[in-house]
Amino acid sequence: MPHSTSGSLLSQRRFLPYFITQFFGAFNDNIFKNVLLLFVAFAGPQVLPVSTNLFINLAAGLFILPFFLFSASAGVLADKYEKSWFIRKVKLIEIAIMCLGAIGFITQSYGILLFLLFLMGTQSAFFGPVKYALLPQQLKPNELLSGNALVETGTFIAILVGTLGAGLIASAEHANYVAAASVVIFAIAGYLSSRYIPEAAASAPNLKFRWQPIKHTKETLKIAHQDRVVFQCIMAISWFWFLGATYLTQFPNFTKNHLMGNEAAVSFLLALFSVGIALGSMLCDKMSRNRIDIGIVPIGSLGITIFGALMAYAVPSDLPLFDGFSAFVAHSALWPVFGFLLLLGISGGLFIVPLYALMQQQAKETERARVIAALNIYNSLFMVGSAVLGIVTLSVLELTIVQLFLVLALLNFAMAVYLFRQAPVFVVCSIVRGLTAMLYRVNLKNLHHIPKEGGALIVCNHVSYMDAVVVTAACPRPMRFVMEEDYANFKPARRFFKGLGVIPISATKQGSIRRAFGEIEEALRQGEVVCIFPEGRLTPDGEMNEFMRGVNLIMKRSPAPVIPMALKGLWGSYFSRHKGRACKGLPNRFRAKLEVETGEPVEPREASSQVMFEKVSTLRGQYR
């Protein structure tokens, strides 16, 4: 099976300098922001230009405001100019801002630092579109998901390390000088790494740019709405940030009031959540096998609902006052909360990575940066919405934070149902791949014969009741199966099979045959992959049955290439008829070795039941 490319990407110049640059960007943002907030929290009222609470709320608002104001203009510039050059200019501006920030820290000029926080948000708003628009130009299509998985991993680790590092800096001796030196050094490190990013040609060099933020915003949002898939990705990603912002905002009070923890405990929860998302991102890469598997998204969404609700329910009703952080972590009654929080983060990683990759792949090359800019605008709106939800539920409705978490789980369940209804075939394919990986060790051979796009008719031998499952797991694209009508119309499963695009057929009914042939032909014309088992029944002895002559008409009428496929190793399994009938007695083997091999495509006019029988038989060989 294909291996993940994550490790190899980190060793290549076309990705590593970019990865380091974006890591230092997220890291330095959090160092600057959190050091400033910690200084404010412990500063005397006479030092601040306004009250502490007002300053903190202003800081949050000023950092997010530039994403509304400048993201669209940043998207236009990122599409217009060569991207590595544009990144270096943005990183140089970051150094200038951090030098001013260093002066602000040393002189304790909190009014200036507040304004610089706005400039940091501006710099991040200009970096965001080019950050994600660069990936599809530097990576191959089969590397795009791995690249996004690494970016999300790096981003959340940078957020975590930056937040924890800010605490260390703020508590150090001569903290203001340490903070001043740190932000400048990290900004320089980001710029130096950006100098090694290879060139990425301008996507739309003929764009005319004028400083018209409002006009740019309207045009950018219009572009985002043009492609339904792109817009759905934007909404789903923004929903993730809505959830993430709500959880992260409530962690301090949740830890203090419900878990009886201290500041170190808050950092511990943040670490669990961030590490979970990083693990989920890498797990998504492994599960997807270098392809954009959108079926993982609803699974991740369901995980967010389940583990979010379980985390809320797992909060003990009676907790002691802990002496310190070690006592907090060692208290076994809290371990389920910690575990469910980690799993919540993992589910978030599974949810977010395929969406970013699909959005980048689906967006037009000439508009990709502006699509990312639209995403940043919607992200900001949803994060503001998360603050409104917190105010309404906690202050107006007077719910507890635990109850708020249950509300989030309930709201997200609706999102999970919606996502499943949008892509049931992809979800089933993802589940099937996971099931197959648990039950068997499958070796895939020559699957490159299946076209990456366009229709294809796959002709396969029929060994067991697991054949469709194994073929689904092996095929890099969603697939429609031709199924015996009695099975396809089985009432408890009929709606499910219909949702999966199963094509029912009955060899004894002329009307059913004509309808099935027409549906197969139309599916192939629409660029879908269709699989048939021409033997019509399971093999009773491990040898291939003759292909039914009726499939000749399917092949002759096929507007797409006919591809032979052989399943090897399933004879003798629990789901085959090696005991006389399938599923007899108890299974006698687990994690058996299987092989799925495809042959070279055959032109429809040359395909026949006899020709395809010989090709499938040759592929299978003596491997039963």
Coordinates of C-alpha atoms in Angstrom, one line a residue:
M1 CA 0.0 0.0 0.0
P2 CA 1.2 3.6 -0.5
H3 CA 3.2 5.0 2.3
S4 CA 2.8 8.5 3.8
T5 CA 5.1 11.1 2.3
S6 CA 5.2 13.3 5.4
G7 CA 8.7 12.2 6.4
S8 CA 10.1 12.7 2.9
L9 CA 8.5 16.2 2.5
L10 CA 10.4 17.4 5.6
S11 CA 13.7 16.5 4.0
Q12 CA 13.0 18.4 0.8
R13 CA 13.7 22.1 0.0
R14 CA 10.4 22.6 -1.7
F15 CA 8.6 22.1 1.6
L16 CA 11.0 22.3 4.6
P17 CA 11.9 26.0 4.5
Y18 CA 8.2 26.8 4.0
F19 CA 7.3 24.6 7.0
I20 CA 9.9 26.3 9.2
T21 CA 8.7 29.7 8.1
Q22 CA 5.0 29.1 8.9
F23 CA 6.0 27.4 12.2
F24 CA 8.0 30.5 13.4
G25 CA 5.1 32.8 12.2
A26 CA 2.5 31.0 14.4
F27 CA 5.0 30.6 17.2
N28 CA 6.1 34.3 17.3
D29 CA 2.4 35.5 17.1
N30 CA 1.7 33.5 20.3
I31 CA 4.9 34.6 22.0
F32 CA 4.1 38.2 21.4
K33 CA 0.4 38.1 22.2
N34 CA 0.6 35.9 25.3
V35 CA 3.7 37.7 26.8
L36 CA 1.8 41.0 26.4
L37 CA -1.3 39.6 28.1
L38 CA 0.7 38.2 30.9
F39 CA 2.5 41.5 31.4
V40 CA -0.8 43.3 31.5
A41 CA -2.3 40.8 33.9
F42 CA 0.4 41.6 36.5
A43 CA 0.9 45.3 35.7
G44 CA -0.2 47.9 38.1
P45 CA -3.3 50.0 37.1
Q46 CA -1.3 53.1 36.9
V47 CA 0.9 51.6 34.1
L48 CA -2.0 50.8 31.8
P49 CA -3.8 53.3 29.6
V50 CA -7.1 51.6 30.4
S51 CA -8.4 48.9 32.8
T52 CA -7.0 45.4 32.6
N53 CA -10.2 43.8 31.4
L54 CA -10.7 46.4 28.8
F55 CA -7.1 46.1 27.6
I56 CA -7.4 42.3 27.3
N57 CA -10.7 42.6 25.3
L58 CA -9.2 45.3 23.1
A59 CA -6.1 43.1 22.5
A60 CA -8.3 40.2 21.3
G61 CA -10.4 42.5 19.1
L62 CA -7.4 44.4 17.6
F63 CA -5.6 41.1 16.7
I64 CA -8.6 39.8 14.8
L65 CA -9.8 43.0 13.2
P66 CA -7.2 43.0 10.4
F67 CA -8.5 39.7 9.1
F68 CA -11.8 41.4 8.3
L69 CA -10.1 44.5 6.9
F70 CA -7.1 43.2 4.9
S71 CA -7.5 39.5 4.1
A72 CA -9.2 40.2 0.7
S73 CA -6.5 42.6 -0.3
A74 CA -3.8 40.1 0.8
G75 CA -5.4 37.5 -1.3
V76 CA -5.3 39.7 -4.4
L77 CA -1.6 40.4 -3.8
A78 CA -0.8 36.8 -3.2
D79 CA -2.3 35.8 -6.5
K80 CA -0.6 38.7 -8.4
Y81 CA 3.0 38.2 -7.2
E82 CA 5.5 35.4 -7.1
K83 CA 4.8 33.8 -3.8
S84 CA 8.3 33.2 -2.3
W85 CA 9.1 36.9 -2.9
F86 CA 5.8 37.9 -1.3
I87 CA 6.4 35.8 1.8
R88 CA 9.9 37.3 2.3
K89 CA 8.4 40.8 2.1
V90 CA 5.8 39.9 4.7
K91 CA 8.5 38.4 7.0
L92 CA 10.6 41.5 6.7
I93 CA 7.6 43.6 7.8
E94 CA 7.3 41.2 10.8
I95 CA 10.9 42.0 11.8
A96 CA 10.2 45.7 11.6
I97 CA 7.1 45.2 13.8
M98 CA 8.9 43.1 16.3
C99 CA 11.7 45.7 16.6
L100 CA 9.1 48.2 17.5
G101 CA 7.6 45.6 19.8
A102 CA 11.0 45.1 21.5
I103 CA 11.2 48.8 22.2
G104 CA 7.6 48.7 23.6
F105 CA 8.5 45.8 25.9
I106 CA 11.6 47.5 27.2
T107 CA 9.9 50.8 27.8
Q108 CA 6.7 49.1 29.0
S109 CA 4.7 51.3 26.6
Y110 CA 1.5 49.3 26.6
G111 CA -0.4 51.6 24.4
I112 CA 2.2 51.2 21.7
L113 CA 2.2 47.4 22.2
L114 CA -1.6 47.4 21.8
F115 CA -1.2 49.1 18.4
L116 CA 1.6 46.7 17.5
L117 CA -0.7 43.8 18.2
F118 CA -3.0 45.2 15.5
L119 CA 0.0 45.4 13.2
M120 CA 0.8 41.8 14.0
G121 CA -2.7 40.8 13.1
T122 CA -2.3 42.7 9.9
Q123 CA 1.0 40.9 9.1
S124 CA -0.7 37.5 9.8
A125 CA -3.7 38.5 7.6
F126 CA -1.3 39.1 4.7
F127 CA 0.6 35.9 5.4
G128 CA -2.5 33.6 5.6
P129 CA -3.5 33.5 1.9
V130 CA -0.1 32.9 0.5
K131 CA 0.7 30.4 3.2
Y132 CA -2.0 27.9 1.9
A133 CA -2.0 29.0 -1.7
L134 CA 1.7 28.0 -2.1
L135 CA 1.2 24.4 -1.2
P136 CA -0.6 23.2 -4.4
Q137 CA 2.1 24.8 -6.5
Q138 CA 5.0 23.2 -4.6
L139 CA 3.5 19.7 -3.9
K140 CA 2.3 16.9 -6.2
P141 CA -1.4 16.1 -6.0
N142 CA -0.7 12.9 -4.0
E143 CA 1.4 15.0 -1.5
L144 CA -1.2 17.7 -0.9
L145 CA -2.9 16.0 2.0
S146 CA 0.4 15.1 3.7
G147 CA 1.6 18.6 3.3
N148 CA -1.5 20.0 4.9
A149 CA -1.3 17.4 7.7
L150 CA 2.2 18.7 8.5
V151 CA 1.2 22.3 8.3
E152 CA -1.7 21.8 10.8
T153 CA 0.6 19.7 13.1
G154 CA 3.2 22.4 13.0
T155 CA 0.7 25.2 13.5
F156 CA -0.9 23.7 16.6
I157 CA 2.5 22.7 18.1
A158 CA 3.7 26.3 17.5
I159 CA 0.6 27.6 19.2
L160 CA 1.2 25.3 22.2
V161 CA 5.0 25.9 22.5
G162 CA 4.5 29.7 22.0
T163 CA 1.8 29.8 24.7
L164 CA 4.0 27.8 27.1
G165 CA 7.1 29.7 26.1
A166 CA 5.3 33.0 26.8
G167 CA 4.8 31.9 30.4
L168 CA 8.5 31.1 30.8
I169 CA 9.5 34.4 29.3
A170 CA 7.1 36.4 31.5
S171 CA 8.3 34.8 34.7
A172 CA 12.0 35.2 33.8
E173 CA 14.3 37.7 35.5
H174 CA 14.4 40.9 33.4
A175 CA 11.4 39.5 31.5
N176 CA 10.8 42.6 29.4
Y177 CA 14.4 42.4 28.0
V178 CA 14.0 38.6 27.4
A179 CA 10.7 39.2 25.6
A180 CA 12.2 42.0 23.5
A181 CA 15.1 39.8 22.4
S182 CA 12.9 36.7 21.8
V183 CA 10.4 38.3 19.4
V184 CA 13.1 39.9 17.3
I185 CA 15.2 36.7 17.1
F186 CA 12.2 34.5 16.2
A187 CA 11.1 37.0 13.5
I188 CA 14.6 36.9 12.0
A189 CA 14.6 33.1 12.1
G190 CA 11.3 33.1 10.2
Y191 CA 12.7 35.5 7.6
L192 CA 16.0 33.5 7.1
S193 CA 14.1 30.3 6.5
S194 CA 11.8 32.1 4.0
R195 CA 14.9 32.9 1.9
Y196 CA 15.2 29.2 1.0
I197 CA 11.6 28.8 -0.2
P198 CA 11.8 27.9 -4.0
E199 CA 10.0 30.2 -6.4
A200 CA 6.3 29.7 -7.0
A201 CA 5.1 31.6 -10.1
A202 CA 2.4 34.2 -9.8
S203 CA -1.1 32.7 -10.3
A204 CA -2.7 35.8 -11.8
P205 CA 0.1 38.3 -12.7
N206 CA -2.2 40.4 -14.8
L207 CA -4.4 41.3 -11.8
K208 CA -4.8 45.1 -11.3
F209 CA -4.3 46.1 -7.7
R210 CA -5.6 49.3 -6.1
W211 CA -6.0 49.8 -2.4
Q212 CA -9.8 49.2 -2.1
P213 CA -10.3 46.9 0.9
I214 CA -14.1 47.0 0.8
K215 CA -14.3 46.3 -3.0
H216 CA -11.7 43.5 -2.6
T217 CA -13.7 41.9 0.2
K218 CA -16.9 41.9 -1.8
E219 CA -15.1 40.4 -4.8
T220 CA -13.3 37.8 -2.7
L221 CA -16.5 36.6 -1.0
K222 CA -18.1 36.4 -4.4
I223 CA -15.3 34.2 -5.7
A224 CA -15.7 31.9 -2.6
H225 CA -19.4 31.4 -3.4
Q226 CA -18.9 30.4 -7.1
D227 CA -17.8 26.9 -6.4
R228 CA -20.1 24.9 -4.1
V229 CA -17.4 22.5 -2.9
V230 CA -15.0 25.3 -2.1
F231 CA -17.7 27.2 -0.2
Q232 CA -18.7 24.1 1.8
C233 CA -15.1 23.6 2.7
I234 CA -14.8 27.2 3.9
M235 CA -17.9 26.8 6.0
A236 CA -16.8 23.6 7.5
I237 CA -13.3 24.9 8.3
S238 CA -14.8 28.0 9.9
W239 CA -17.1 25.9 12.0
F240 CA -14.0 24.0 13.3
W241 CA -12.5 27.4 14.3
F242 CA -15.8 28.3 15.9
L243 CA -15.6 25.2 18.1
G244 CA -11.8 25.6 18.7
A245 CA -12.2 29.2 19.8
T246 CA -15.0 28.3 22.2
Y247 CA -13.1 25.5 23.8
L248 CA -9.8 27.5 24.1
T249 CA -11.6 30.6 25.5
Q250 CA -13.4 28.5 28.2
F251 CA -10.4 26.3 29.3
P252 CA -9.1 28.7 32.0
N253 CA -12.5 29.1 33.8
F254 CA -13.4 25.4 33.1
T255 CA -10.1 24.3 34.7
K256 CA -10.5 26.7 37.7
N257 CA -14.2 26.3 38.5
H258 CA -14.9 22.7 37.4
L259 CA -11.6 20.8 37.7
M260 CA -10.2 22.8 40.6
G261 CA -6.9 23.3 38.8
N262 CA -4.4 26.1 38.6
E263 CA -2.6 27.9 35.8
A264 CA -0.3 24.9 35.1
A265 CA -3.4 22.8 34.8
V266 CA -4.8 25.2 32.1
S267 CA -1.6 24.8 30.1
F268 CA -1.8 21.0 30.5
L269 CA -5.4 21.0 29.0
L270 CA -4.2 23.2 26.2
A271 CA -1.3 20.9 25.6
L272 CA -3.6 17.8 25.4
F273 CA -5.9 19.6 23.0
S274 CA -3.1 20.8 20.7
V275 CA -1.2 17.5 20.8
G276 CA -4.5 15.8 20.0
I277 CA -5.0 17.9 16.9
A278 CA -1.4 17.3 15.8
L279 CA -1.9 13.5 16.3
G280 CA -5.2 13.6 14.4
S281 CA -3.6 15.5 11.5
M282 CA -0.9 12.8 11.2
L283 CA -3.4 10.0 11.6
C284 CA -5.5 11.5 8.8
D285 CA -2.4 11.4 6.6
K286 CA -1.8 7.7 7.4
M287 CA -5.5 6.8 6.9
S288 CA -5.8 8.6 3.6
R289 CA -2.7 7.0 2.1
N290 CA -1.7 10.2 0.2
R291 CA -5.1 10.9 -1.2
I292 CA -7.7 13.4 -0.3
D293 CA -10.3 11.2 1.5
I294 CA -13.2 13.5 2.3
G295 CA -15.0 10.6 4.0
I296 CA -12.8 11.1 7.0
V297 CA -14.4 14.6 7.6
P298 CA -17.8 13.3 8.9
I299 CA -16.0 10.7 10.9
G300 CA -13.9 13.4 12.6
S301 CA -17.0 15.5 13.1
L302 CA -18.8 12.6 14.8
G303 CA -15.8 12.1 17.0
I304 CA -15.9 15.8 18.0
T305 CA -19.5 15.3 19.1
I306 CA -19.0 12.0 20.9
F307 CA -15.8 12.9 22.8
G308 CA -16.9 16.5 23.5
A309 CA -20.0 15.2 25.2
L310 CA -18.1 12.4 27.0
M311 CA -15.6 14.9 28.3
A312 CA -18.4 17.1 29.7
Y313 CA -20.2 14.1 31.3
A314 CA -16.8 12.8 32.7
V315 CA -16.3 15.9 34.9
P316 CA -16.5 14.7 38.5
S317 CA -19.1 16.3 40.7
D318 CA -16.9 16.4 43.8
L319 CA -13.2 17.3 43.6
P320 CA -10.7 18.2 46.3
L321 CA -8.6 21.3 46.4
F322 CA -5.3 20.3 44.8
D323 CA -2.0 21.2 46.4
G324 CA -0.3 21.6 43.0
F325 CA -0.1 20.5 39.4
S326 CA 1.3 17.0 40.2
A327 CA -1.7 16.3 42.5
F328 CA -4.1 17.5 39.7
V329 CA -2.6 15.2 37.1
A330 CA -2.4 12.3 39.4
H331 CA -6.0 12.4 40.5
S332 CA -7.5 9.3 38.7
A333 CA -11.1 10.7 38.6
L334 CA -9.8 13.3 36.1
W335 CA -8.2 10.9 33.8
P336 CA -11.3 10.2 31.7
V337 CA -11.6 14.0 31.1
F338 CA -7.9 14.1 30.0
G339 CA -8.4 11.1 27.7
F340 CA -11.6 12.4 26.1
L341 CA -10.0 15.9 25.6
L342 CA -7.1 14.2 23.8
L343 CA -9.5 12.2 21.6
L344 CA -11.5 15.4 21.0
G345 CA -8.3 17.0 19.6
I346 CA -7.5 13.9 17.5
S347 CA -11.0 14.1 16.0
G348 CA -10.4 17.8 15.2
G349 CA -7.3 16.9 13.3
L350 CA -9.1 14.2 11.3
F351 CA -11.8 16.8 10.5
I352 CA -9.7 19.7 9.4
V353 CA -6.9 18.3 7.2
P354 CA -8.9 16.9 4.3
L355 CA -11.0 20.1 4.1
Y356 CA -7.9 22.3 3.7
A357 CA -6.5 19.9 1.0
L358 CA -9.8 19.7 -0.9
M359 CA -10.3 23.4 -0.8
Q360 CA -6.8 24.0 -2.2
Q361 CA -7.2 21.4 -4.9
Q362 CA -10.7 22.5 -5.9
A363 CA -10.0 26.3 -6.1
K364 CA -8.9 27.7 -9.4
E365 CA -5.2 28.3 -9.6
T366 CA -5.7 32.0 -10.5
E367 CA -8.0 32.5 -7.5
R368 CA -6.6 30.2 -4.9
A369 CA -5.1 32.9 -2.6
R370 CA -8.3 34.9 -2.7
V371 CA -10.3 31.8 -1.7
I372 CA -7.9 31.4 1.3
A373 CA -8.5 35.1 2.0
A374 CA -12.3 34.5 2.0
L375 CA -11.7 31.6 4.4
N376 CA -9.8 33.9 6.8
I377 CA -12.7 36.4 6.7
Y378 CA -15.2 33.7 7.5
N379 CA -12.9 32.2 10.2
S380 CA -12.9 35.6 11.9
L381 CA -16.6 35.9 11.7
F382 CA -17.2 32.5 13.2
M383 CA -14.7 33.2 16.0
V384 CA -16.6 36.3 16.9
G385 CA -19.7 34.2 16.8
S386 CA -18.1 31.8 19.3
A387 CA -17.6 34.8 21.7
V388 CA -21.2 35.8 21.3
L389 CA -22.3 32.2 22.0
G390 CA -20.2 32.2 25.2
I391 CA -21.8 35.5 26.3
V392 CA -25.3 34.4 25.6
T393 CA -25.1 30.9 27.2
L394 CA -23.0 31.8 30.2
S395 CA -24.2 35.3 31.0
V396 CA -27.7 35.5 29.6
L397 CA -28.9 31.9 29.9
E398 CA -26.7 31.4 32.9
L399 CA -25.5 27.9 31.8
T400 CA -22.4 26.3 33.2
I401 CA -19.3 25.8 31.1
V402 CA -20.0 22.0 31.2
Q403 CA -23.5 22.7 29.8
L404 CA -22.0 24.9 27.2
F405 CA -19.7 22.0 26.1
L406 CA -22.8 19.8 25.8
V407 CA -24.5 22.5 23.7
L408 CA -21.4 22.5 21.4
A409 CA -21.6 18.7 21.1
L410 CA -25.3 18.9 20.2
L411 CA -24.7 21.6 17.6
N412 CA -21.8 19.7 16.1
F413 CA -23.9 16.5 15.8
A414 CA -26.2 18.4 13.4
M415 CA -23.0 19.3 11.4
A416 CA -21.9 15.6 11.4
V417 CA -25.3 14.5 10.1
Y418 CA -25.2 17.2 7.4
L419 CA -21.7 16.2 6.3
F420 CA -22.6 12.5 6.2
R421 CA -25.6 13.3 4.0
Q422 CA -23.4 15.3 1.7
A423 CA -20.9 12.5 1.2
P424 CA -22.2 9.1 2.3
V425 CA -20.2 7.2 -0.3
F426 CA -16.9 8.8 0.9
V427 CA -17.7 8.0 4.5
V428 CA -18.5 4.4 3.8
C429 CA -15.3 4.1 1.7
S430 CA -13.3 5.5 4.7
I431 CA -14.9 3.1 7.2
V432 CA -14.4 0.2 4.8
R433 CA -10.7 1.0 4.4
G434 CA -10.3 1.1 8.2
L435 CA -12.2 -2.2 8.5
T436 CA -10.1 -3.9 5.8
A437 CA -6.9 -2.7 7.4
M438 CA -7.9 -4.3 10.7
L439 CA -9.0 -7.6 9.1
Y440 CA -6.4 -8.1 6.4
R441 CA -2.9 -7.2 5.2
V442 CA -3.5 -6.1 1.7
N443 CA -0.8 -5.7 -1.0
L444 CA -1.8 -3.5 -3.9
K445 CA -0.3 -4.0 -7.3
N446 CA -0.5 -1.9 -10.4
L447 CA -3.5 0.2 -9.3
H448 CA -2.1 3.0 -11.5
H449 CA -4.1 1.4 -14.3
I450 CA -7.3 2.8 -12.7
P451 CA -7.5 6.3 -14.2
K452 CA -7.4 9.2 -11.8
E453 CA -10.4 10.8 -13.4
G454 CA -13.0 9.7 -16.0
G455 CA -15.1 6.6 -16.2
A456 CA -13.7 3.0 -15.8
L457 CA -15.4 -0.4 -15.8
I458 CA -13.7 -2.9 -13.5
V459 CA -14.2 -6.6 -14.1
C460 CA -13.2 -8.7 -11.0
N461 CA -13.3 -12.4 -9.9
H462 CA -15.8 -13.3 -7.1
V463 CA -14.4 -15.2 -4.2
S464 CA -16.2 -14.1 -1.0
Y465 CA -18.8 -11.8 0.5
M466 CA -15.9 -9.5 1.4
D467 CA -14.9 -8.9 -2.2
A468 CA -16.7 -5.5 -2.5
V469 CA -15.3 -4.4 0.8
V470 CA -11.7 -5.2 -0.3
V471 CA -12.1 -3.7 -3.7
T472 CA -13.6 -0.5 -2.2
A473 CA -10.7 -0.3 0.2
A474 CA -8.2 -0.8 -2.6
C475 CA -9.6 1.5 -5.2
P476 CA -8.3 5.1 -4.9
R477 CA -11.7 6.4 -6.1
P478 CA -15.3 5.9 -5.0
M479 CA -16.9 3.0 -6.8
R480 CA -20.3 1.8 -7.7
F481 CA -21.1 -1.9 -7.7
V482 CA -23.5 -3.9 -9.7
M483 CA -25.5 -6.1 -7.2
E484 CA -28.0 -8.9 -7.4
E485 CA -31.4 -7.2 -7.2
D486 CA -32.7 -9.4 -4.3
Y487 CA -29.8 -8.2 -2.1
A488 CA -29.9 -4.6 -3.3
N489 CA -33.7 -4.4 -2.6
F490 CA -33.4 -6.0 0.9
K491 CA -35.7 -3.6 2.8
P492 CA -33.6 -2.8 5.9
A493 CA -30.6 -1.9 3.6
R494 CA -32.3 -0.7 0.5
R495 CA -32.0 3.0 1.2
F496 CA -28.4 2.6 2.3
F497 CA -27.4 0.7 -0.9
K498 CA -29.2 3.4 -3.0
G499 CA -27.2 6.1 -1.3
L500 CA -24.0 4.3 -2.2
G501 CA -25.0 4.2 -5.8
V502 CA -25.4 0.4 -6.0
I503 CA -26.9 -0.7 -9.4
P504 CA -29.4 -3.6 -8.9
I505 CA -29.7 -6.3 -11.6
S506 CA -31.7 -9.5 -12.0
A507 CA -30.5 -12.1 -14.6
T508 CA -34.1 -13.4 -15.0
K509 CA -35.8 -10.1 -15.6
Q510 CA -35.4 -8.4 -19.0
G511 CA -36.6 -5.0 -17.7
S512 CA -34.1 -5.2 -14.8
I513 CA -31.3 -6.0 -17.2
R514 CA -32.1 -3.2 -19.6
R515 CA -32.4 -0.7 -16.7
A516 CA -29.1 -1.8 -15.1
F517 CA -27.3 -1.7 -18.5
G518 CA -28.5 1.9 -19.0
E519 CA -27.5 3.0 -15.5
I520 CA -24.0 1.5 -15.9
E521 CA -23.5 3.2 -19.2
E522 CA -24.7 6.5 -17.9
A523 CA -22.5 6.2 -14.8
L524 CA -19.4 5.6 -17.0
R525 CA -20.3 8.5 -19.2
Q526 CA -20.5 10.7 -16.1
G527 CA -16.9 9.7 -15.2
E528 CA -17.7 7.2 -12.4
V529 CA -16.0 3.9 -11.7
V530 CA -18.2 0.8 -11.8
C531 CA -17.3 -2.7 -10.7
I532 CA -19.0 -5.9 -11.8
F533 CA -18.4 -9.5 -10.8
P534 CA -19.2 -11.3 -14.1
E535 CA -19.2 -14.8 -12.5
G536 CA -22.5 -13.9 -11.0
R537 CA -21.9 -16.1 -7.9
L538 CA -19.2 -17.0 -5.4
T539 CA -16.7 -19.7 -6.4
P540 CA -17.5 -23.0 -4.7
D541 CA -14.0 -24.5 -5.1
G542 CA -11.6 -21.6 -5.4
E543 CA -11.5 -21.7 -9.2
M544 CA -13.0 -19.0 -11.4
N545 CA -16.5 -19.6 -12.8
E546 CA -17.1 -18.8 -16.5
F547 CA -18.1 -15.1 -17.0
M548 CA -21.8 -14.7 -17.9
R549 CA -22.3 -13.8 -21.6
G550 CA -24.6 -11.0 -20.7
V551 CA -21.7 -8.9 -19.6
N552 CA -20.6 -8.8 -23.2
L553 CA -23.2 -6.2 -23.9
I554 CA -22.1 -4.1 -20.9
M555 CA -18.5 -4.1 -22.1
K556 CA -19.3 -3.4 -25.8
R557 CA -21.5 -0.5 -24.8
S558 CA -19.0 0.9 -22.3
P559 CA -17.9 4.4 -23.1
A560 CA -14.9 3.9 -20.8
P561 CA -11.9 1.5 -20.6
V562 CA -12.5 -2.0 -19.2
I563 CA -10.0 -2.9 -16.5
P564 CA -9.3 -6.5 -15.3
M565 CA -8.8 -6.9 -11.5
A566 CA -7.9 -10.0 -9.5
L567 CA -8.5 -10.7 -5.9
K568 CA -6.0 -13.2 -4.4
G569 CA -5.9 -14.8 -0.9
L570 CA -9.6 -14.6 0.0
W571 CA -10.3 -18.3 -0.8
G572 CA -10.3 -20.1 2.6
S573 CA -11.5 -17.1 4.5
Y574 CA -14.5 -17.1 6.7
F575 CA -16.6 -15.3 4.1
S576 CA -15.8 -17.7 1.3
R577 CA -17.4 -21.1 0.5
H578 CA -14.4 -23.3 1.3
K579 CA -16.4 -25.0 4.1
G580 CA -19.4 -25.6 1.7
R581 CA -21.1 -22.3 2.6
A582 CA -19.8 -18.9 3.8
C583 CA -19.7 -17.9 7.4
K584 CA -19.8 -21.5 8.7
G585 CA -18.4 -22.2 12.1
L586 CA -15.8 -19.9 13.6
P587 CA -13.1 -17.8 11.7
N588 CA -9.8 -19.6 11.7
R589 CA -7.5 -16.9 10.5
F590 CA -7.0 -13.2 11.2
R591 CA -5.0 -10.5 9.4
A592 CA -4.5 -12.8 6.4
K593 CA -2.4 -11.6 3.5
L594 CA -4.3 -10.6 0.4
E595 CA -3.4 -9.1 -2.9
V596 CA -5.3 -6.9 -5.3
E597 CA -3.9 -6.5 -8.8
T598 CA -5.2 -4.7 -11.8
G599 CA -4.1 -5.2 -15.4
E600 CA -3.8 -2.9 -18.3
P601 CA -7.1 -1.3 -19.5
V602 CA -8.8 -2.9 -22.5
E603 CA -10.7 -0.9 -25.1
P604 CA -14.5 -1.7 -25.0
R605 CA -14.6 -2.9 -28.6
E606 CA -11.9 -5.5 -27.8
A607 CA -13.5 -6.6 -24.5
S608 CA -15.6 -9.7 -24.2
S609 CA -16.5 -12.2 -21.5
Q610 CA -13.9 -14.6 -22.8
V611 CA -11.1 -12.0 -23.2
M612 CA -11.7 -10.6 -19.7
F613 CA -11.9 -14.0 -18.2
E614 CA -8.5 -14.9 -19.5
K615 CA -7.0 -11.6 -18.4
V616 CA -8.4 -11.9 -14.8
S617 CA -7.4 -15.5 -14.7
T618 CA -3.8 -14.6 -15.8
L619 CA -3.6 -11.9 -13.2
R620 CA -4.8 -14.2 -10.4
G621 CA -2.4 -17.1 -11.4
Q622 CA -2.2 -19.8 -8.8
Y623 CA -2.8 -17.4 -5.8
R624 CA -6.2 -18.4 -4.5

